[in-house]
PDB file of N, CA and C in Angstrom:
ATOM      1  N   MET D   1    -163.427  56.568  37.951  1.00  0.00           N
ATOM      2  CA  MET D   1    -164.127  57.639  37.271  1.00  0.00           C
ATOM      3  C   MET D   1    -165.576  57.713  37.770  1.00  0.00           C
ATOM      4  N   LYS D   2    -166.184  56.534  37.976  1.00  0.00           N
ATOM      5  CA  LYS D   2    -167.575  56.494  38.424  1.00  0.00           C
ATOM      6  C   LYS D   2    -167.741  57.198  39.768  1.00  0.00           C
ATOM      7  N   TYR D   3    -166.813  56.959  40.678  1.00  0.00           N
ATOM      8  CA  TYR D   3    -166.922  57.542  42.009  1.00  0.00           C
ATOM      9  C   TYR D   3    -166.663  59.046  41.993  1.00  0.00           C
ATOM     10  N   ILE D   4    -165.815  59.498  41.086  1.00  0.00           N
ATOM     11  CA  ILE D   4    -165.566  60.931  40.950  1.00  0.00           C
ATOM     12  C   ILE D   4    -166.829  61.638  40.473  1.00  0.00           C
ATOM     13  N   ILE D   5    -167.505  61.037  39.502  1.00  0.00           N
ATOM     14  CA  ILE D   5    -168.745  61.625  38.981  1.00  0.00           C
ATOM     15  C   ILE D   5    -169.812  61.670  40.072  1.00  0.00           C
ATOM     16  N   VAL D   6    -169.945  60.584  40.815  1.00  0.00           N
ATOM     17  CA  VAL D   6    -170.934  60.543  41.900  1.00  0.00           C
ATOM     18  C   VAL D   6    -170.606  61.592  42.954  1.00  0.00           C
ATOM     19  N   LEU D   7    -169.322  61.745  43.272  1.00  0.00           N
ATOM     20  CA  LEU D   7    -168.905  62.742  44.251  1.00  0.00           C
ATOM     21  C   LEU D   7    -169.229  64.158  43.773  1.00  0.00           C
ATOM     22  N   ILE D   8    -168.989  64.437  42.490  1.00  0.00           N
ATOM     23  CA  ILE D   8    -169.300  65.759  41.940  1.00  0.00           C
ATOM     24  C   ILE D   8    -170.803  66.026  41.983  1.00  0.00           C
ATOM     25  N   VAL D   9    -171.606  65.021  41.636  1.00  0.00           N
ATOM     26  CA  VAL D   9    -173.063  65.182  41.653  1.00  0.00           C
ATOM     27  C   VAL D   9    -173.566  65.446  43.075  1.00  0.00           C
ATOM     28  N   ILE D  10    -173.075  64.690  44.032  1.00  0.00           N
ATOM     29  CA  ILE D  10    -173.497  64.882  45.419  1.00  0.00           C
ATOM     30  C   ILE D  10    -173.077  66.263  45.928  1.00  0.00           C
ATOM     31  N   ALA D  11    -171.847  66.670  45.622  1.00  0.00           N
ATOM     32  CA  ALA D  11    -171.373  67.989  46.050  1.00  0.00           C
ATOM     33  C   ALA D  11    -172.187  69.095  45.388  1.00  0.00           C
ATOM     34  N   SER D  12    -172.557  68.920  44.134  1.00  0.00           N
ATOM     35  CA  SER D  12    -173.352  69.935  43.443  1.00  0.00           C
ATOM     36  C   SER D  12    -174.740  70.059  44.054  1.00  0.00           C
ATOM     37  N   PHE D  13    -175.384  68.916  44.306  1.00  0.00           N
ATOM     38  CA  PHE D  13    -176.705  68.964  44.942  1.00  0.00           C
ATOM     39  C   PHE D  13    -176.616  69.569  46.343  1.00  0.00           C
ATOM     40  N   ALA D  14    -175.569  69.227  47.082  1.00  0.00           N
ATOM     41  CA  ALA D  14    -175.397  69.796  48.421  1.00  0.00           C
ATOM     42  C   ALA D  14    -175.212  71.302  48.341  1.00  0.00           C
ATOM     43  N   SER D  15    -174.463  71.769  47.356  1.00  0.00           N
ATOM     44  CA  SER D  15    -174.254  73.208  47.182  1.00  0.00           C
ATOM     45  C   SER D  15    -175.561  73.918  46.841  1.00  0.00           C
ATOM     46  N   ILE D  16    -176.363  73.322  45.977  1.00  0.00           N
ATOM     47  CA  ILE D  16    -177.652  73.922  45.610  1.00  0.00           C
ATOM     48  C   ILE D  16    -178.578  73.981  46.822  1.00  0.00           C
ATOM     49  N   ILE D  17    -178.650  72.888  47.560  1.00  0.00           N
ATOM     50  CA  ILE D  17    -179.521  72.844  48.741  1.00  0.00           C
ATOM     51  C   ILE D  17    -179.052  73.850  49.789  1.00  0.00           C
ATOM     52  N   TYR D  18    -177.735  73.926  49.994  1.00  0.00           N
ATOM     53  CA  TYR D  18    -177.204  74.894  50.952  1.00  0.00           C
ATOM     54  C   TYR D  18    -177.495  76.323  50.496  1.00  0.00           C
ATOM     55  N   GLY D  19    -177.403  76.577  49.207  1.00  0.00           N
ATOM     56  CA  GLY D  19    -177.705  77.904  48.682  1.00  0.00           C
ATOM     57  C   GLY D  19    -179.146  78.302  48.927  1.00  0.00           C
ATOM     58  N   PHE D  20    -180.063  77.345  48.796  1.00  0.00           N
ATOM     59  CA  PHE D  20    -181.470  77.654  49.058  1.00  0.00           C
ATOM     60  C   PHE D  20    -181.773  77.789  50.554  1.00  0.00           C
ATOM     61  N   SER D  21    -180.938  77.195  51.401  1.00  0.00           N
ATOM     62  CA  SER D  21    -181.228  77.254  52.833  1.00  0.00           C
ATOM     63  C   SER D  21    -180.603  78.459  53.527  1.00  0.00           C
ATOM     64  N   LEU D  22    -179.786  79.255  52.822  1.00  0.00           N
ATOM     65  CA  LEU D  22    -179.181  80.433  53.446  1.00  0.00           C
ATOM     66  C   LEU D  22    -180.238  81.496  53.738  1.00  0.00           C
ATOM     67  N   LYS D  23    -179.939  82.323  54.691  1.00  0.00           N
ATOM     68  CA  LYS D  23    -180.870  83.386  55.092  1.00  0.00           C
ATOM     69  C   LYS D  23    -181.004  84.435  53.999  1.00  0.00           C
ATOM     70  N   GLU D  24    -182.039  85.231  54.091  1.00  0.00           N
ATOM     71  CA  GLU D  24    -182.313  86.251  53.080  1.00  0.00           C
ATOM     72  C   GLU D  24    -181.287  87.377  53.065  1.00  0.00           C
ATOM     73  N   GLU D  25    -180.584  87.592  54.161  1.00  0.00           N
ATOM     74  CA  GLU D  25    -179.599  88.677  54.159  1.00  0.00           C
ATOM     75  C   GLU D  25    -178.293  88.270  53.464  1.00  0.00           C
ATOM     76  N   GLN D  26    -178.151  87.014  53.117  1.00  0.00           N
ATOM     77  CA  GLN D  26    -176.961  86.530  52.412  1.00  0.00           C
ATOM     78  C   GLN D  26    -177.323  86.104  50.984  1.00  0.00           C
ATOM     79  N   VAL D  27    -178.027  86.966  50.295  1.00  0.00           N
ATOM     80  CA  VAL D  27    -178.541  86.649  48.964  1.00  0.00           C
ATOM     81  C   VAL D  27    -177.412  86.399  47.970  1.00  0.00           C
ATOM     82  N   ASP D  28    -176.387  87.252  47.998  1.00  0.00           N
ATOM     83  CA  ASP D  28    -175.281  87.097  47.047  1.00  0.00           C
ATOM     84  C   ASP D  28    -174.557  85.764  47.240  1.00  0.00           C
ATOM     85  N   LEU D  29    -174.320  85.402  48.484  1.00  0.00           N
ATOM     86  CA  LEU D  29    -173.640  84.144  48.773  1.00  0.00           C
ATOM     87  C   LEU D  29    -174.502  82.947  48.355  1.00  0.00           C
ATOM     88  N   SER D  30    -175.806  83.047  48.581  1.00  0.00           N
ATOM     89  CA  SER D  30    -176.685  81.937  48.203  1.00  0.00           C
ATOM     90  C   SER D  30    -176.716  81.757  46.690  1.00  0.00           C
ATOM     91  N   HIS D  31    -176.700  82.858  45.944  1.00  0.00           N
ATOM     92  CA  HIS D  31    -176.674  82.766  44.485  1.00  0.00           C
ATOM     93  C   HIS D  31    -175.378  82.116  43.994  1.00  0.00           C
ATOM     94  N   LYS D  32    -174.280  82.391  44.676  1.00  0.00           N
ATOM     95  CA  LYS D  32    -173.002  81.784  44.302  1.00  0.00           C
ATOM     96  C   LYS D  32    -173.018  80.276  44.533  1.00  0.00           C
ATOM     97  N   PHE D  33    -173.593  79.839  45.644  1.00  0.00           N
ATOM     98  CA  PHE D  33    -173.662  78.407  45.911  1.00  0.00           C
ATOM     99  C   PHE D  33    -174.584  77.698  44.919  1.00  0.00           C
ATOM    100  N   ILE D  34    -175.712  78.292  44.631  1.00  0.00           N
ATOM    101  CA  ILE D  34    -176.649  77.692  43.675  1.00  0.00           C
ATOM    102  C   ILE D  34    -176.019  77.641  42.280  1.00  0.00           C
ATOM    103  N   GLY D  35    -175.397  78.723  41.869  1.00  0.00           N
ATOM    104  CA  GLY D  35    -174.737  78.761  40.560  1.00  0.00           C
ATOM    105  C   GLY D  35    -173.593  77.771  40.465  1.00  0.00           C
ATOM    106  N   GLY D  36    -172.821  77.664  41.521  1.00  0.00           N
ATOM    107  CA  GLY D  36    -171.716  76.698  41.538  1.00  0.00           C
ATOM    108  C   GLY D  36    -172.211  75.267  41.437  1.00  0.00           C
ATOM    109  N   GLY D  37    -173.323  74.992  42.105  1.00  0.00           N
ATOM    110  CA  GLY D  37    -173.901  73.650  42.015  1.00  0.00           C
ATOM    111  C   GLY D  37    -174.410  73.329  40.624  1.00  0.00           C
ATOM    112  N   VAL D  38    -175.028  74.302  39.988  1.00  0.00           N
ATOM    113  CA  VAL D  38    -175.537  74.096  38.628  1.00  0.00           C
ATOM    114  C   VAL D  38    -174.378  73.904  37.654  1.00  0.00           C
ATOM    115  N   VAL D  39    -173.336  74.695  37.795  1.00  0.00           N
ATOM    116  CA  VAL D  39    -172.151  74.540  36.942  1.00  0.00           C
ATOM    117  C   VAL D  39    -171.525  73.167  37.153  1.00  0.00           C
ATOM    118  N   GLY D  40    -171.449  72.736  38.398  1.00  0.00           N
ATOM    119  CA  GLY D  40    -170.891  71.418  38.687  1.00  0.00           C
ATOM    120  C   GLY D  40    -171.679  70.303  38.035  1.00  0.00           C
ATOM    121  N   LEU D  41    -172.999  70.434  38.057  1.00  0.00           N
ATOM    122  CA  LEU D  41    -173.840  69.398  37.458  1.00  0.00           C
ATOM    123  C   LEU D  41    -173.749  69.382  35.943  1.00  0.00           C
ATOM    124  N   PHE D  42    -173.944  70.531  35.327  1.00  0.00           N
ATOM    125  CA  PHE D  42    -174.134  70.561  33.882  1.00  0.00           C
ATOM    126  C   PHE D  42    -172.866  70.798  33.074  1.00  0.00           C
ATOM    127  N   LEU D  43    -171.843  71.396  33.664  1.00  0.00           N
ATOM    128  CA  LEU D  43    -170.621  71.641  32.908  1.00  0.00           C
ATOM    129  C   LEU D  43    -169.466  70.730  33.311  1.00  0.00           C
ATOM    130  N   VAL D  44    -169.626  69.990  34.404  1.00  0.00           N
ATOM    131  CA  VAL D  44    -168.567  69.079  34.832  1.00  0.00           C
ATOM    132  C   VAL D  44    -169.066  67.638  34.864  1.00  0.00           C
ATOM    133  N   ALA D  45    -170.091  67.370  35.671  1.00  0.00           N
ATOM    134  CA  ALA D  45    -170.540  65.998  35.876  1.00  0.00           C
ATOM    135  C   ALA D  45    -171.184  65.393  34.627  1.00  0.00           C
ATOM    136  N   MET D  46    -172.043  66.138  33.951  1.00  0.00           N
ATOM    137  CA  MET D  46    -172.724  65.583  32.783  1.00  0.00           C
ATOM    138  C   MET D  46    -171.758  65.240  31.651  1.00  0.00           C
ATOM    139  N   PRO D  47    -170.831  66.137  31.263  1.00  0.00           N
ATOM    140  CA  PRO D  47    -169.883  65.748  30.212  1.00  0.00           C
ATOM    141  C   PRO D  47    -169.006  64.559  30.605  1.00  0.00           C
ATOM    142  N   LEU D  48    -168.568  64.514  31.877  1.00  0.00           N
ATOM    143  CA  LEU D  48    -167.775  63.368  32.318  1.00  0.00           C
ATOM    144  C   LEU D  48    -168.577  62.073  32.222  1.00  0.00           C
ATOM    145  N   PHE D  49    -169.844  62.118  32.609  1.00  0.00           N
ATOM    146  CA  PHE D  49    -170.701  60.943  32.527  1.00  0.00           C
ATOM    147  C   PHE D  49    -170.893  60.511  31.074  1.00  0.00           C
ATOM    148  N   LEU D  50    -171.136  61.467  30.191  1.00  0.00           N
ATOM    149  CA  LEU D  50    -171.346  61.133  28.784  1.00  0.00           C
ATOM    150  C   LEU D  50    -170.085  60.553  28.146  1.00  0.00           C
ATOM    151  N   ILE D  51    -168.933  61.087  28.489  1.00  0.00           N
ATOM    152  CA  ILE D  51    -167.680  60.546  27.971  1.00  0.00           C
ATOM    153  C   ILE D  51    -167.467  59.124  28.476  1.00  0.00           C
ATOM    154  N   LYS D  52    -167.736  58.902  29.753  1.00  0.00           N
ATOM    155  CA  LYS D  52    -167.553  57.575  30.344  1.00  0.00           C
ATOM    156  C   LYS D  52    -168.485  56.550  29.703  1.00  0.00           C
ATOM    157  N   GLU D  53    -169.733  56.914  29.513  1.00  0.00           N
ATOM    158  CA  GLU D  53    -170.718  55.969  28.995  1.00  0.00           C
ATOM    159  C   GLU D  53    -170.604  55.737  27.497  1.00  0.00           C
ATOM    160  N   SER D  54    -170.065  56.686  26.752  1.00  0.00           N
ATOM    161  CA  SER D  54    -170.014  56.527  25.298  1.00  0.00           C
ATOM    162  C   SER D  54    -168.703  55.924  24.818  1.00  0.00           C
ATOM    163  N   LYS D  55    -167.810  55.590  25.707  1.00  0.00           N
ATOM    164  CA  LYS D  55    -166.531  55.004  25.312  1.00  0.00           C
ATOM    165  C   LYS D  55    -166.756  53.636  24.657  1.00  0.00           C
ATOM    166  N   GLY D  56    -166.176  53.441  23.490  1.00  0.00           N
ATOM    167  CA  GLY D  56    -166.269  52.161  22.801  1.00  0.00           C
ATOM    168  C   GLY D  56    -167.521  51.986  21.965  1.00  0.00           C
ATOM    169  N   LYS D  57    -168.359  52.993  21.892  1.00  0.00           N
ATOM    170  CA  LYS D  57    -169.587  52.893  21.099  1.00  0.00           C
ATOM    171  C   LYS D  57    -169.409  53.676  19.807  1.00  0.00           C
ATOM    172  N   LYS D  58    -170.009  53.180  18.761  1.00  0.00           N
ATOM    173  CA  LYS D  58    -169.921  53.836  17.461  1.00  0.00           C
ATOM    174  C   LYS D  58    -171.077  54.814  17.315  1.00  0.00           C
ATOM    175  N   MET D  59    -170.757  56.052  17.013  1.00  0.00           N
ATOM    176  CA  MET D  59    -171.792  57.071  16.843  1.00  0.00           C
ATOM    177  C   MET D  59    -172.646  56.787  15.604  1.00  0.00           C
ATOM    178  N   LYS D  60    -172.086  56.100  14.633  1.00  0.00           N
ATOM    179  CA  LYS D  60    -172.815  55.795  13.403  1.00  0.00           C
ATOM    180  C   LYS D  60    -174.042  54.920  13.693  1.00  0.00           C
ATOM    181  N   ASP D  61    -173.953  54.075  14.712  1.00  0.00           N
ATOM    182  CA  ASP D  61    -175.078  53.210  15.070  1.00  0.00           C
ATOM    183  C   ASP D  61    -176.276  54.003  15.585  1.00  0.00           C
ATOM    184  N   TYR D  62    -176.049  55.211  16.088  1.00  0.00           N
ATOM    185  CA  TYR D  62    -177.115  56.009  16.684  1.00  0.00           C
ATOM    186  C   TYR D  62    -177.607  57.127  15.771  1.00  0.00           C
ATOM    187  N   MET D  63    -177.016  57.239  14.592  1.00  0.00           N
ATOM    188  CA  MET D  63    -177.413  58.287  13.657  1.00  0.00           C
ATOM    189  C   MET D  63    -178.472  57.760  12.699  1.00  0.00           C
ATOM    190  N   LEU D  64    -179.336  58.627  12.241  1.00  0.00           N
ATOM    191  CA  LEU D  64    -180.410  58.249  11.335  1.00  0.00           C
ATOM    192  C   LEU D  64    -179.902  58.363   9.899  1.00  0.00           C
ATOM    193  N   THR D  65    -179.349  57.256   9.398  1.00  0.00           N
ATOM    194  CA  THR D  65    -178.831  57.214   8.032  1.00  0.00           C
ATOM    195  C   THR D  65    -179.746  56.317   7.191  1.00  0.00           C
ATOM    196  N   GLU D  66    -179.527  56.328   5.889  1.00  0.00           N
ATOM    197  CA  GLU D  66    -180.334  55.490   4.984  1.00  0.00           C
ATOM    198  C   GLU D  66    -180.229  54.019   5.376  1.00  0.00           C
ATOM    199  N   GLU D  67    -179.019  53.585   5.696  1.00  0.00           N
ATOM    200  CA  GLU D  67    -178.801  52.183   6.069  1.00  0.00           C
ATOM    201  C   GLU D  67    -179.580  51.820   7.330  1.00  0.00           C
ATOM    202  N   ASN D  68    -179.545  52.690   8.342  1.00  0.00           N
ATOM    203  CA  ASN D  68    -180.264  52.418   9.585  1.00  0.00           C
ATOM    204  C   ASN D  68    -181.776  52.469   9.381  1.00  0.00           C
ATOM    205  N   ILE D  69    -182.248  53.328   8.482  1.00  0.00           N
ATOM    206  CA  ILE D  69    -183.686  53.377   8.190  1.00  0.00           C
ATOM    207  C   ILE D  69    -184.129  52.065   7.555  1.00  0.00           C
ATOM    208  N   ARG D  70    -183.317  51.538   6.637  1.00  0.00           N
ATOM    209  CA  ARG D  70    -183.653  50.245   6.024  1.00  0.00           C
ATOM    210  C   ARG D  70    -183.686  49.134   7.063  1.00  0.00           C
ATOM    211  N   LYS D  71    -182.718  49.151   7.982  1.00  0.00           N
ATOM    212  CA  LYS D  71    -182.692  48.129   9.038  1.00  0.00           C
ATOM    213  C   LYS D  71    -183.941  48.221   9.917  1.00  0.00           C
ATOM    214  N   MET D  72    -184.338  49.446  10.275  1.00  0.00           N
ATOM    215  CA  MET D  72    -185.527  49.619  11.121  1.00  0.00           C
ATOM    216  C   MET D  72    -186.781  49.152  10.394  1.00  0.00           C
ATOM    217  N   ASN D  73    -186.893  49.472   9.097  1.00  0.00           N
ATOM    218  CA  ASN D  73    -188.049  49.033   8.318  1.00  0.00           C
ATOM    219  C   ASN D  73    -188.097  47.524   8.205  1.00  0.00           C
ATOM    220  N   ALA D  74    -186.939  46.884   8.028  1.00  0.00           N
ATOM    221  CA  ALA D  74    -186.886  45.427   7.927  1.00  0.00           C
ATOM    222  C   ALA D  74    -187.309  44.790   9.253  1.00  0.00           C
ATOM    223  N   LYS D  75    -186.834  45.341  10.380  1.00  0.00           N
ATOM    224  CA  LYS D  75    -187.212  44.802  11.691  1.00  0.00           C
ATOM    225  C   LYS D  75    -188.696  45.009  11.953  1.00  0.00           C
ATOM    226  N   GLU D  76    -189.216  46.160  11.581  1.00  0.00           N
ATOM    227  CA  GLU D  76    -190.638  46.442  11.785  1.00  0.00           C
ATOM    228  C   GLU D  76    -191.494  45.478  10.965  1.00  0.00           C
ATOM    229  N   LYS D  77    -191.102  45.244   9.728  1.00  0.00           N
ATOM    230  CA  LYS D  77    -191.842  44.320   8.880  1.00  0.00           C
ATOM    231  C   LYS D  77    -191.771  42.903   9.438  1.00  0.00           C
ATOM    232  N   GLU D  78    -190.599  42.516   9.948  1.00  0.00           N
ATOM    233  CA  GLU D  78    -190.423  41.187  10.537  1.00  0.00           C
ATOM    234  C   GLU D  78    -191.310  41.028  11.765  1.00  0.00           C
ATOM    235  N   ASN D  79    -191.410  42.064  12.583  1.00  0.00           N
ATOM    236  CA  ASN D  79    -192.242  42.008  13.788  1.00  0.00           C
ATOM    237  C   ASN D  79    -193.726  41.922  13.437  1.00  0.00           C
ATOM    238  N   THR D  80    -194.166  42.619  12.421  1.00  0.00           N
ATOM    239  CA  THR D  80    -195.569  42.559  12.041  1.00  0.00           C
ATOM    240  C   THR D  80    -195.897  41.207  11.401  1.00  0.00           C
ATOM    241  N   ASP D  81    -194.936  40.599  10.706  1.00  0.00           N
ATOM    242  CA  ASP D  81    -195.163  39.292  10.112  1.00  0.00           C
ATOM    243  C   ASP D  81    -195.259  38.202  11.183  1.00  0.00           C
ATOM    244  N   ASN D  82    -194.526  38.355  12.279  1.00  0.00           N
ATOM    245  CA  ASN D  82    -194.537  37.356  13.357  1.00  0.00           C
ATOM    246  C   ASN D  82    -195.811  37.421  14.194  1.00  0.00           C
ATOM    247  N   GLN D  83    -196.490  38.524  14.171  1.00  0.00           N
ATOM    248  CA  GLN D  83    -197.698  38.659  15.017  1.00  0.00           C
ATOM    249  C   GLN D  83    -198.855  38.162  14.263  1.00  0.00           C
TER     250      GLN D  83
END
């Protein structure tokens, strides 16, 4: 999965760079390459990366709930007491 994501990112950047390097008389084609690269990055590669990296993690740990606020306050107080 990691190599597929890297391949998509490289292909997207290559498409964007190629789109910017096309001549001015091929404006429509250059816009298609740039748009395709952006779609590849943000609608394909980014969601795949986020799914890969968030596997096995609990979303509750990253949400700002009353319990997590109490934990943060306790850690902050502990850190100030140690200094």
